[in-house]
CSV table of N, CA, C and O in Angstrom, one decimal:
chain,number,residue,atom,x,y,z
A,1,UNK,N,165.7,69.6,115.4
A,1,UNK,CA,165.7,68.6,115.8
A,1,UNK,C,164.4,68.2,116.8
A,1,UNK,O,163.7,67.1,116.8
A,2,UNK,N,164.0,69.3,117.6
A,2,UNK,CA,163.0,69.3,118.5
A,2,UNK,C,161.7,69.0,117.7
A,2,UNK,O,160.6,68.5,118.1
A,3,UNK,N,161.6,69.7,116.7
A,3,UNK,CA,160.5,69.7,115.8
A,3,UNK,C,160.0,68.1,115.3
A,3,UNK,O,158.9,67.9,115.1
A,4,UNK,N,161.0,67.4,115.1
A,4,UNK,CA,160.7,66.2,114.5
A,4,UNK,C,160.4,65.1,115.6
A,4,UNK,O,159.7,64.1,115.4
A,5,UNK,N,160.6,65.5,116.9
A,5,UNK,CA,160.4,64.6,118.0
A,5,UNK,C,158.7,64.7,118.3
A,5,UNK,O,158.3,64.0,119.2
A,6,UNK,N,158.2,65.9,117.9
A,6,UNK,CA,156.9,66.2,118.3
A,6,UNK,C,155.9,65.3,117.5
A,6,UNK,O,155.9,65.3,116.3
A,7,UNK,N,154.8,64.6,118.2
A,7,UNK,CA,154.1,63.9,117.6
A,7,UNK,C,152.5,63.9,118.0
A,7,UNK,O,152.5,64.2,119.1
A,8,UNK,N,151.5,63.9,117.1
A,8,UNK,CA,150.3,64.2,117.6
A,8,UNK,C,149.5,62.9,117.6
A,8,UNK,O,149.6,62.2,116.5
A,9,UNK,N,148.5,62.9,118.4
A,9,UNK,CA,147.6,61.8,118.3
A,9,UNK,C,146.6,62.1,117.1
A,9,UNK,O,146.3,60.9,116.4
A,10,UNK,N,146.1,63.4,117.0
A,10,UNK,CA,145.3,63.3,115.7
A,10,UNK,C,146.0,64.6,114.9
A,10,UNK,O,146.9,65.3,115.4
A,11,UNK,N,146.0,64.5,113.8
A,11,UNK,CA,146.5,65.3,112.9
A,11,UNK,C,146.1,66.8,113.1
A,11,UNK,O,144.9,67.4,113.9
A,12,UNK,N,146.9,67.8,112.8
A,12,UNK,CA,146.8,69.2,113.3
A,12,UNK,C,145.7,69.7,112.4
A,12,UNK,O,145.7,69.5,111.1
A,13,UNK,N,144.6,70.5,112.8
A,13,UNK,CA,143.5,71.0,112.0
A,13,UNK,C,144.0,72.1,111.5
A,13,UNK,O,144.6,73.1,111.8
A,14,UNK,N,143.8,72.0,110.1
A,14,UNK,CA,144.2,73.1,109.2
A,14,UNK,C,142.7,73.6,108.7
A,14,UNK,O,141.9,73.1,108.2
A,15,UNK,N,142.7,74.9,109.1
A,15,UNK,CA,141.4,75.6,109.0
A,15,UNK,C,140.9,75.7,107.4
A,15,UNK,O,141.7,76.4,106.7
A,16,UNK,N,140.1,75.1,106.9
A,16,UNK,CA,139.5,75.0,105.6
A,16,UNK,C,138.4,76.0,105.5
A,16,UNK,O,137.3,75.6,105.7
A,17,UNK,N,138.5,77.3,105.3
A,17,UNK,CA,137.4,78.2,105.2
A,17,UNK,C,136.7,78.3,103.7
A,17,UNK,O,137.6,78.6,102.7
A,18,UNK,N,135.5,78.0,103.9
A,18,UNK,CA,134.8,78.1,102.4
A,18,UNK,C,134.8,79.6,102.0
A,18,UNK,O,134.3,80.3,103.0
A,19,UNK,N,135.0,80.0,100.7
A,19,UNK,CA,134.6,81.3,100.6
A,19,UNK,C,133.2,81.6,100.5
A,19,UNK,O,132.4,81.0,99.9
A,20,UNK,N,132.8,82.7,101.2
A,20,UNK,CA,131.4,83.0,101.2
A,20,UNK,C,131.0,84.0,100.2
A,20,UNK,O,132.0,84.8,99.7
A,21,UNK,N,129.8,83.9,99.6
A,21,UNK,CA,129.4,84.6,98.5
A,21,UNK,C,128.0,84.9,98.5
A,21,UNK,O,127.3,84.2,99.3
A,22,UNK,N,127.5,85.7,97.9
A,22,UNK,CA,126.1,86.2,97.8
A,22,UNK,C,125.4,85.4,96.7
A,22,UNK,O,125.8,85.6,95.7
A,23,UNK,N,124.5,84.4,97.1
A,23,UNK,CA,124.0,83.6,96.0
A,23,UNK,C,123.1,84.4,95.3
A,23,UNK,O,122.8,84.0,94.0
A,24,UNK,N,122.6,85.5,95.6
A,24,UNK,CA,121.7,86.4,94.8
A,24,UNK,C,122.6,87.1,93.7
A,24,UNK,O,122.1,87.2,92.4
A,25,UNK,N,123.8,87.6,94.0
A,25,UNK,CA,124.5,88.1,93.0
A,25,UNK,C,125.2,87.5,92.1
A,25,UNK,O,125.5,87.6,90.9
A,26,UNK,N,125.6,86.0,92.7
A,26,UNK,CA,125.9,85.1,91.8
A,26,UNK,C,125.1,84.5,90.8
A,26,UNK,O,125.5,84.3,89.4
A,27,UNK,N,123.9,84.3,91.0
A,27,UNK,CA,122.9,83.8,90.0
A,27,UNK,C,122.0,85.0,89.4
A,27,UNK,O,121.1,84.6,89.0
A,28,UNK,N,122.5,86.2,89.8
A,28,UNK,CA,121.6,87.5,89.2
A,28,UNK,C,120.2,87.4,89.5
A,28,UNK,O,119.3,87.6,88.8
A,29,UNK,N,119.8,87.0,90.8
A,29,UNK,CA,118.6,87.1,91.2
A,29,UNK,C,118.2,88.6,91.6
A,29,UNK,O,119.0,89.1,92.6
A,30,UNK,N,117.0,89.1,91.3
A,30,UNK,CA,116.9,90.6,91.7
A,30,UNK,C,115.7,90.7,92.7
A,30,UNK,O,115.8,91.6,93.3
A,31,UNK,N,114.9,89.7,92.6
A,31,UNK,CA,113.5,89.8,93.3
A,31,UNK,C,113.6,88.5,94.2
A,31,UNK,O,113.7,87.4,93.9
A,32,UNK,N,113.3,88.7,95.4
A,32,UNK,CA,113.2,87.6,96.4
A,32,UNK,C,111.5,87.4,96.5
A,32,UNK,O,111.1,88.2,97.3
A,33,UNK,N,111.3,86.2,96.2
A,33,UNK,CA,109.8,85.9,96.1
A,33,UNK,C,109.5,85.5,97.8
A,33,UNK,O,109.9,84.3,98.0
A,34,UNK,N,108.3,85.9,98.1
A,34,UNK,CA,108.1,85.8,99.6
A,34,UNK,C,107.1,84.5,99.3
A,34,UNK,O,106.9,83.9,100.5
A,35,UNK,N,106.6,84.2,98.3
A,35,UNK,CA,105.6,83.0,98.1
A,35,UNK,C,106.4,81.7,97.9
A,35,UNK,O,105.9,80.7,98.0
A,36,UNK,N,107.7,81.7,97.8
A,36,UNK,CA,108.6,80.6,97.6
A,36,UNK,C,109.2,80.1,99.1
A,36,UNK,O,110.2,80.4,99.5
A,37,UNK,N,108.3,79.3,99.7
A,37,UNK,CA,108.7,79.0,101.3
A,37,UNK,C,109.8,78.3,101.2
A,37,UNK,O,110.7,78.3,102.2
A,38,UNK,N,110.0,77.2,100.3
A,38,UNK,CA,111.3,76.3,100.5
A,38,UNK,C,112.5,76.9,100.2
A,38,UNK,O,113.4,76.6,100.7
A,39,UNK,N,112.6,78.2,99.4
A,39,UNK,CA,113.7,78.9,99.1
A,39,UNK,C,114.1,79.7,100.3
A,39,UNK,O,115.2,79.6,101.0
A,40,UNK,N,113.2,80.2,101.0
A,40,UNK,CA,113.3,81.1,102.1
A,40,UNK,C,113.8,80.1,103.4
A,40,UNK,O,114.3,80.7,104.2
A,41,UNK,N,113.4,78.8,103.5
A,41,UNK,CA,113.7,77.8,104.6
A,41,UNK,C,115.2,77.8,104.7
A,41,UNK,O,115.9,77.6,105.4
A,42,UNK,N,115.9,78.1,103.6
A,42,UNK,CA,117.7,78.0,103.5
A,42,UNK,C,117.9,79.2,104.4
A,42,UNK,O,119.2,79.3,105.0
A,43,UNK,N,117.3,80.3,104.7
A,43,UNK,CA,117.7,81.4,105.5
A,43,UNK,C,117.2,81.5,107.0
A,43,UNK,O,117.4,82.4,107.6
A,44,UNK,N,116.7,80.2,107.4
A,44,UNK,CA,116.2,79.9,108.8
A,44,UNK,C,116.8,78.9,109.3
A,44,UNK,O,117.4,78.0,108.7
A,45,UNK,N,116.9,79.0,110.7
A,45,UNK,CA,117.6,77.8,111.3
A,45,UNK,C,116.6,76.9,111.9
A,45,UNK,O,115.4,77.2,111.5
A,46,UNK,N,117.0,76.0,112.7
A,46,UNK,CA,115.9,75.0,113.1
A,46,UNK,C,114.7,75.5,113.9
A,46,UNK,O,113.6,74.9,114.0
A,47,UNK,N,115.0,76.5,114.5
A,47,UNK,CA,113.9,77.2,115.5
A,47,UNK,C,112.9,78.2,114.5
A,47,UNK,O,111.9,78.6,115.2
A,48,UNK,N,113.5,78.3,113.4
A,48,UNK,CA,112.6,79.4,112.6
A,48,UNK,C,113.2,80.7,112.7
A,48,UNK,O,112.6,81.6,112.0
A,49,UNK,N,114.4,80.9,113.2
A,49,UNK,CA,114.8,82.3,113.2
A,49,UNK,C,115.7,82.7,112.1
A,49,UNK,O,116.3,81.8,111.3
A,50,UNK,N,115.7,83.8,111.7
A,50,UNK,CA,116.3,84.4,110.3
A,50,UNK,C,117.9,84.2,110.5
A,50,UNK,O,118.6,84.6,111.5
A,51,UNK,N,118.7,83.6,109.7
A,51,UNK,CA,120.1,83.5,109.9
A,51,UNK,C,120.8,84.7,109.5
A,51,UNK,O,120.3,85.7,108.7
A,52,UNK,N,122.0,85.2,110.3
A,52,UNK,CA,122.6,86.5,109.9
A,52,UNK,C,123.3,86.4,108.7
A,52,UNK,O,123.8,85.2,108.1
A,53,UNK,N,123.8,87.5,108.5
A,53,UNK,CA,124.7,87.6,107.2
A,53,UNK,C,126.0,87.1,107.2
A,53,UNK,O,126.5,86.4,106.2
A,54,UNK,N,126.5,87.1,108.3
A,54,UNK,CA,127.9,86.5,108.5
A,54,UNK,C,127.8,84.9,108.4
A,54,UNK,O,129.0,84.2,108.1
A,55,UNK,N,126.6,84.2,108.5
A,55,UNK,CA,126.6,82.9,108.2
A,55,UNK,C,126.2,82.5,106.8
A,55,UNK,O,126.8,81.6,106.5
A,56,UNK,N,125.4,83.3,106.3
A,56,UNK,CA,124.7,82.9,105.1
A,56,UNK,C,125.8,83.5,103.8
A,56,UNK,O,125.7,83.0,102.8
A,57,UNK,N,126.5,84.5,104.3
A,57,UNK,CA,127.1,85.2,103.1
A,57,UNK,C,126.6,86.2,102.2
A,57,UNK,O,126.9,86.6,101.2
A,58,UNK,N,125.2,86.4,102.5
A,58,UNK,CA,124.3,87.4,101.7
A,58,UNK,C,124.8,88.7,101.9
A,58,UNK,O,125.3,89.2,103.1
A,59,UNK,N,124.8,89.4,101.0
A,59,UNK,CA,125.2,90.8,100.8
A,59,UNK,C,124.1,91.7,101.8
A,59,UNK,O,122.8,91.2,101.8
A,60,UNK,N,124.3,93.0,102.1
A,60,UNK,CA,123.4,93.6,102.9
A,60,UNK,C,122.2,94.1,102.4
A,60,UNK,O,121.0,94.0,102.9
A,61,UNK,N,122.1,94.3,101.0
A,61,UNK,CA,120.9,94.8,100.2
A,61,UNK,C,120.1,93.5,100.1
A,61,UNK,O,118.7,93.6,100.4
A,62,UNK,N,120.7,92.4,99.9
A,62,UNK,CA,119.7,91.2,99.8
A,62,UNK,C,119.2,90.6,101.1
A,62,UNK,O,118.3,90.0,101.2
A,63,UNK,N,120.1,90.9,102.1
A,63,UNK,CA,119.8,90.3,103.5
A,63,UNK,C,118.4,91.0,103.8
A,63,UNK,O,117.5,90.5,104.7
A,64,UNK,N,118.4,92.3,103.4
A,64,UNK,CA,117.2,93.2,103.9
A,64,UNK,C,116.0,92.6,103.2
A,64,UNK,O,114.8,92.5,103.7
A,65,UNK,N,116.1,92.2,101.8
A,65,UNK,CA,114.9,91.7,101.1
A,65,UNK,C,114.6,90.4,101.6
A,65,UNK,O,113.3,89.9,101.5
A,66,UNK,N,115.6,89.4,102.0
A,66,UNK,CA,115.3,88.2,102.5
A,66,UNK,C,114.4,88.4,103.8
A,66,UNK,O,113.5,87.6,104.0
A,67,UNK,N,114.9,89.2,104.6
A,67,UNK,CA,114.3,89.3,105.8
A,67,UNK,C,112.9,89.7,105.8
A,67,UNK,O,111.8,89.2,106.4
A,68,UNK,N,112.5,90.6,104.7
A,68,UNK,CA,111.3,91.4,104.5
A,68,UNK,C,110.4,90.3,104.0
A,68,UNK,O,109.1,90.0,104.2
A,69,UNK,N,111.0,89.6,103.1
A,69,UNK,CA,110.2,88.2,102.4
A,69,UNK,C,109.7,87.2,103.5
A,69,UNK,O,108.7,86.7,103.5
A,70,UNK,N,110.5,87.0,104.2
A,70,UNK,CA,110.5,85.9,105.4
A,70,UNK,C,109.3,86.6,106.3
A,70,UNK,O,108.4,85.7,106.7
A,71,UNK,N,109.3,87.8,106.8
A,71,UNK,CA,108.3,88.3,107.4
A,71,UNK,C,106.9,88.3,106.8
A,71,UNK,O,106.0,88.1,107.4
A,72,UNK,N,106.8,88.6,105.5
A,72,UNK,CA,105.5,88.4,104.7
A,72,UNK,C,105.2,87.2,104.7
A,72,UNK,O,104.1,86.9,104.8
A,73,UNK,N,106.0,86.1,104.4
A,73,UNK,CA,105.7,84.8,104.3
A,73,UNK,C,105.1,84.4,105.7
A,73,UNK,O,104.1,83.5,105.7
A,74,UNK,N,105.7,84.8,106.9
A,74,UNK,CA,105.1,84.5,108.1
A,74,UNK,C,103.8,85.0,108.2
A,74,UNK,O,103.0,84.3,108.8
A,75,UNK,N,103.6,86.2,107.9
A,75,UNK,CA,102.3,86.9,108.0
A,75,UNK,C,101.2,86.2,107.3
A,75,UNK,O,100.0,86.0,107.8
A,76,UNK,N,101.5,85.6,106.1
A,76,UNK,CA,100.4,84.7,105.6
A,76,UNK,C,100.5,83.5,105.7
A,76,UNK,O,99.9,82.5,105.2
A,77,UNK,N,101.2,83.0,106.8
A,77,UNK,CA,101.3,81.6,107.4
A,77,UNK,C,101.7,80.6,106.2
A,77,UNK,O,101.6,79.5,106.4
A,78,UNK,N,102.8,81.0,105.7
A,78,UNK,CA,103.6,80.1,104.5
A,78,UNK,C,104.9,79.6,105.5
A,78,UNK,O,105.1,78.5,105.2
A,79,UNK,N,105.3,80.3,106.3
A,79,UNK,CA,106.2,80.0,107.3
A,79,UNK,C,105.9,80.1,108.7
A,79,UNK,O,105.4,81.1,108.9
A,80,UNK,N,106.4,79.2,109.4
A,80,UNK,CA,106.1,79.3,110.8
A,80,UNK,C,106.9,80.3,111.5
A,80,UNK,O,108.2,80.7,111.3
A,81,UNK,N,106.4,81.3,112.7
A,81,UNK,CA,107.1,82.2,113.4
A,81,UNK,C,108.2,81.4,114.3
A,81,UNK,O,109.4,81.8,114.4
A,82,UNK,N,107.6,80.4,115.1
A,82,UNK,CA,108.6,79.6,116.0
A,82,UNK,C,108.2,78.1,115.7
A,82,UNK,O,106.8,77.7,115.4
A,83,UNK,N,109.2,77.3,115.8
A,83,UNK,CA,108.8,75.8,115.5
A,83,UNK,C,110.1,75.0,116.1
A,83,UNK,O,111.0,75.5,116.6
A,84,UNK,N,109.7,73.8,116.4
A,84,UNK,CA,110.8,72.7,117.0
A,84,UNK,C,111.3,71.8,115.6
A,84,UNK,O,110.5,71.2,115.2
A,85,UNK,N,112.4,72.1,115.4
A,85,UNK,CA,113.1,71.2,114.4
A,85,UNK,C,112.4,71.3,112.8
A,85,UNK,O,111.9,70.4,112.5
A,86,UNK,N,112.5,72.4,112.4
A,86,UNK,CA,111.8,72.7,111.3
A,86,UNK,C,112.3,72.1,110.2
A,86,UNK,O,111.5,71.5,109.2
A,87,UNK,N,113.6,71.8,110.1
A,87,UNK,CA,114.4,71.2,108.9
A,87,UNK,C,114.4,69.6,109.1
A,87,UNK,O,114.6,69.1,110.2
């Protein structure tokens, strides 16, 4: 009876967690190309920092390859080291 009397102003938030997956394993990508700057921008935040695995869902093996590719791309000035609102 007490449960029926409880009313909320906003609906109770139900956590809908999207399943994380490694996009490299899903699409069978074996090589991360450091020359593809547009693809590597998906793994950077607005300031140009590399996003961690827990946010992207990338596996450890490919996260290392992505980090190496981003660093190589930065060295060749295809990606910036630091920026304001890159995306």
